[in-house]
XYZ file of C-alpha atoms in Angstrom:
241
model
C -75.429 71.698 -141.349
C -76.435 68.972 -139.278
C -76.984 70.310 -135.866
C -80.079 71.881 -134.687
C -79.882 73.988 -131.280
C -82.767 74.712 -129.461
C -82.835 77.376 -126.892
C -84.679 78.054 -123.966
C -84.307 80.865 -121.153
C -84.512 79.286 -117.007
C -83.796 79.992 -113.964
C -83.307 84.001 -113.255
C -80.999 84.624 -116.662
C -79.632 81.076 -117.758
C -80.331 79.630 -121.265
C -80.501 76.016 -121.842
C -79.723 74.132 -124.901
C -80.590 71.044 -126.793
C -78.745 70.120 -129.634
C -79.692 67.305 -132.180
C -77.892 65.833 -134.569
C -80.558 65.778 -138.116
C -79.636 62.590 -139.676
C -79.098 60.543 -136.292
C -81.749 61.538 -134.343
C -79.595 61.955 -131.680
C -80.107 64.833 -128.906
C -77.892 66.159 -126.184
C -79.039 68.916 -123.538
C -75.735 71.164 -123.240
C -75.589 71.816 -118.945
C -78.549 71.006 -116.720
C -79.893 74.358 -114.943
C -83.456 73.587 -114.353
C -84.585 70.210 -114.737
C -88.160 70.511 -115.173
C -87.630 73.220 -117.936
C -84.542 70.570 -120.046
C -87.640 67.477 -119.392
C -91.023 70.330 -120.462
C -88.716 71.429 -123.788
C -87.983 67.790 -125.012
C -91.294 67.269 -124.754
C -92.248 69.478 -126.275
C -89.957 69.036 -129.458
C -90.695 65.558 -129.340
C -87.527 64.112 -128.465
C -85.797 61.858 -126.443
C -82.266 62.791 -124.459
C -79.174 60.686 -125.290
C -76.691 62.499 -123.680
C -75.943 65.592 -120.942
C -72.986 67.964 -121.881
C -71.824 69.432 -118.763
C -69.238 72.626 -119.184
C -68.596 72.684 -115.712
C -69.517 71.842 -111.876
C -71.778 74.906 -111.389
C -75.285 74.110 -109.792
C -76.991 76.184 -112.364
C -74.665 73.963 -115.000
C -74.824 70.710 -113.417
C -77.598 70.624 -111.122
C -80.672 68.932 -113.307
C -78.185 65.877 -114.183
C -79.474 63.532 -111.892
C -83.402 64.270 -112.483
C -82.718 64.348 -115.606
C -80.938 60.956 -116.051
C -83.729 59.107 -114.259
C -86.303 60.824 -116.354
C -84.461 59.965 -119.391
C -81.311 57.493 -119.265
C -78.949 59.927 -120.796
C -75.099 59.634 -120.532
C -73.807 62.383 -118.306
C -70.408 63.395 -119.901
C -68.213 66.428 -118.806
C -64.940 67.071 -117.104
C -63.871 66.020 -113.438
C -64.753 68.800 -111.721
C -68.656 67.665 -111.814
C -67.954 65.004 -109.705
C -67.830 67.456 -106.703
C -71.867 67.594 -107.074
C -72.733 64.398 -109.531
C -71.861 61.047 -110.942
C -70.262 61.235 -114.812
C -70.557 58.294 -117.061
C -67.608 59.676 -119.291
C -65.031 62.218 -117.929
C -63.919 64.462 -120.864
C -60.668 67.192 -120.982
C -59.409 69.534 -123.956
C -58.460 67.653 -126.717
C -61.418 64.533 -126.419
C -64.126 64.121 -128.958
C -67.622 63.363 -128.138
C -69.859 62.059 -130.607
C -73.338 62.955 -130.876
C -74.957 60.749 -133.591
C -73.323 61.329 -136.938
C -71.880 64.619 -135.591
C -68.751 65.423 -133.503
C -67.547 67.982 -130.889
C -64.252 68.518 -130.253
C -63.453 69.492 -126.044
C -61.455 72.592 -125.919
C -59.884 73.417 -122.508
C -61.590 76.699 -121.250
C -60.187 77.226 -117.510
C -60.872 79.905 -115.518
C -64.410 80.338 -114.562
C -63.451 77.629 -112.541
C -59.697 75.031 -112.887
C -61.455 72.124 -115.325
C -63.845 74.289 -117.253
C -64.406 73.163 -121.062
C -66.370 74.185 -124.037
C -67.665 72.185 -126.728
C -67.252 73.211 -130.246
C -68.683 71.773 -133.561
C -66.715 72.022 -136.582
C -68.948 70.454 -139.336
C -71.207 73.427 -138.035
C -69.553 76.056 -136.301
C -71.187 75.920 -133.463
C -69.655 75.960 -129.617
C -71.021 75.721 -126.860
C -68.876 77.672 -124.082
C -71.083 77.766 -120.683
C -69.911 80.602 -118.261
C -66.135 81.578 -120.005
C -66.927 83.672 -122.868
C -70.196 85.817 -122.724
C -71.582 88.385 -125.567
C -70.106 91.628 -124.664
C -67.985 89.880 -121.616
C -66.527 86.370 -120.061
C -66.986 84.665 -116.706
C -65.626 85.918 -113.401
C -62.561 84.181 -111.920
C -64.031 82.101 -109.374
C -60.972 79.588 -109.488
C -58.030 80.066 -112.069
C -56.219 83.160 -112.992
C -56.440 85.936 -115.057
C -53.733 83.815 -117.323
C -55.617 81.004 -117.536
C -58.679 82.627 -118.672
C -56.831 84.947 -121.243
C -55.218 81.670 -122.629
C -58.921 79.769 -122.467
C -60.575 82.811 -124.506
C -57.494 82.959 -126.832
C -58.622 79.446 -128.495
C -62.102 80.622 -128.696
C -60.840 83.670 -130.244
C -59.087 81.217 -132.743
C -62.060 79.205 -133.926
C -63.601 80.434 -136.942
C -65.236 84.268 -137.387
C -68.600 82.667 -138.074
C -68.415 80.171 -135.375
C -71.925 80.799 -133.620
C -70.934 81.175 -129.643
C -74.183 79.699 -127.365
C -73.261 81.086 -124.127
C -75.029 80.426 -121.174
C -76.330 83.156 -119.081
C -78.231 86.749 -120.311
C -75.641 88.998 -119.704
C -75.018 91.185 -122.528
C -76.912 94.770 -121.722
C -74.843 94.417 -118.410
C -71.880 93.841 -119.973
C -72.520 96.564 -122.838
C -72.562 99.241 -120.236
C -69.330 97.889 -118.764
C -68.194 97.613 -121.974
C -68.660 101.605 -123.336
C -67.280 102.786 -120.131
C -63.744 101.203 -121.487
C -63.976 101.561 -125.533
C -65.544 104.465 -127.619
C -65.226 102.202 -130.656
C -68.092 102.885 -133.108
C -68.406 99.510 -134.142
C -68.806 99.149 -130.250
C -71.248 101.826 -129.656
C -73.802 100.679 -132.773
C -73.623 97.170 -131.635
C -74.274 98.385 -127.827
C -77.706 100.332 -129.463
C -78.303 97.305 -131.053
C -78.625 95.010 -127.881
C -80.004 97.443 -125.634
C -83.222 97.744 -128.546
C -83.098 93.914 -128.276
C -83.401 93.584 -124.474
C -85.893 96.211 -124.789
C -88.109 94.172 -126.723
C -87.750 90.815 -124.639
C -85.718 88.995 -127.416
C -82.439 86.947 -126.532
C -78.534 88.388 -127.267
C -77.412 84.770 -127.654
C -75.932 83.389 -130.009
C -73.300 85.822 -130.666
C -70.624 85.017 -132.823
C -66.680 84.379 -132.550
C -66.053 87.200 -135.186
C -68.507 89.429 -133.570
C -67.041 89.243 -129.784
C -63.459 89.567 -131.573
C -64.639 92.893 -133.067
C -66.140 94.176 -130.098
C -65.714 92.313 -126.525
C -63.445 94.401 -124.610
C -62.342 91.113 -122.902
C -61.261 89.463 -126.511
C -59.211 92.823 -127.158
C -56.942 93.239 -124.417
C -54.125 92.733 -125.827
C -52.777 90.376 -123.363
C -53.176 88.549 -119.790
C -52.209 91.458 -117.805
C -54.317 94.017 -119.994
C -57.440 90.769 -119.161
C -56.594 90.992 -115.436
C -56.959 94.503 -115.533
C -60.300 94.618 -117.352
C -61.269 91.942 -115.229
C -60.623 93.761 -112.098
C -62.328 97.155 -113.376
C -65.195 94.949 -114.367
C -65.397 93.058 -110.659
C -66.117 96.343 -109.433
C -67.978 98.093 -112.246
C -71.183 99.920 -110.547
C -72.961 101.030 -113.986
């Protein structure tokens, strides 16, 4: 493997990412949610920035990129939809590749959350990197596309392999655990739940989960279908637990 992820917690319950690629040298900071945190954490690995990864127009997702360009001269690259907040140097859509270094991440179309959405996955390592459309335990709230659109968007992250390793980027998983028991009594469910609850507990991240993980036990990845999503979606929207 040739990638090394480092993650950091910001803001109220976002994570933040940088990614570098070992025999390059090359780093990339995956979103932008706090810019002095992204600028304290490459200093204090020691590195310089290359290039910003944006998953989507969010201003807890795209909000550092400008302070964070002047501090460092990266190239901004992510889909249109940043525009509506900040300047791109590359647009990018499902099916581009962006090369970091000697390693390369493929753009996988992950609408939804909101219309131009994407994720970012690495197959030399199986990594992605899949900002606010699938969480551990749950997936983003449909803010602009349809229910659909999001099942379709999870349904290639579903299809990556089991031991992909999923960075998404908020701490949302004892929330979405209780959501999650109140719709499935699987036991595979139910020990995991235990598990993350005695995590949180003890101040230590749920993220990275894992493609083959979620598939086992994220309601959201198990519904069988984009009405049975909406549905779950819906309950969820409302869920008071």
């Amino acid at each position: 493997m040739s990638l090394t992820v480092r993650q950091f917690p910001c803001l109220a319950d976002n994570y933040g990412f940088l990614v570098r690629d070992e025999t390059s040298g090359a780093v990339a900071c995956v979103d932008t949610p706090d810019a002095d945190a992204v600028l304290a954490q490459l200093r204090a690995a020691g590195w310089g920035l290359d290039m910003i990864l944006n998953t989507h127009w969010h201003p807890d997702h795209a909000g550092g990129n400008a302070a964070i360009k002047a501090a460092t001269g990266a190239t901004i690259v992510g889909p249109a939809e940043v525009t509506r907040i900040a300047p791109l140097d590359r647009m990018v859509a499902g099916g581009d590749v962006v090369d970091l270094g000697d390693s390369r991440f493929e753009v996988i179309d992950t609408g939804g959350h909101t219309l131009g959405h994407i994720a970012y996955f690495a197959p030399a390592d199986h990594l992605a990197f899949v900002g606010d459309t699938l969480f551990a335990l749950g997936c983003g709230r449909l803010f602009e596309g349809t229910a659909a659109q999001m099942w379709a968007s999870l349904t290639r992250l579903a299809a990556l392999p089991d031991d992909t390793r999923v960075y998404c980027a908020h701490e949302y998983t004892a929330a979405n655990a209780r959501f999650a028991l109140s719709v499935d009594k699987d036991p595979e469910l139910a020990a995991r739940t235990e598990a993350v609850f005695a995590a949180r507990a003890r101040g230590e991240p749920t993220v990275p989960t894992s493609i083959g993980l979620e598939k086992a036990t994220n309601p959201f990845l198990r519904a069988g279908g984009a009405d049975g999503f909406a549905a779950l979606r819906r309950a969820k929207d409302s869920f008071k637990g």
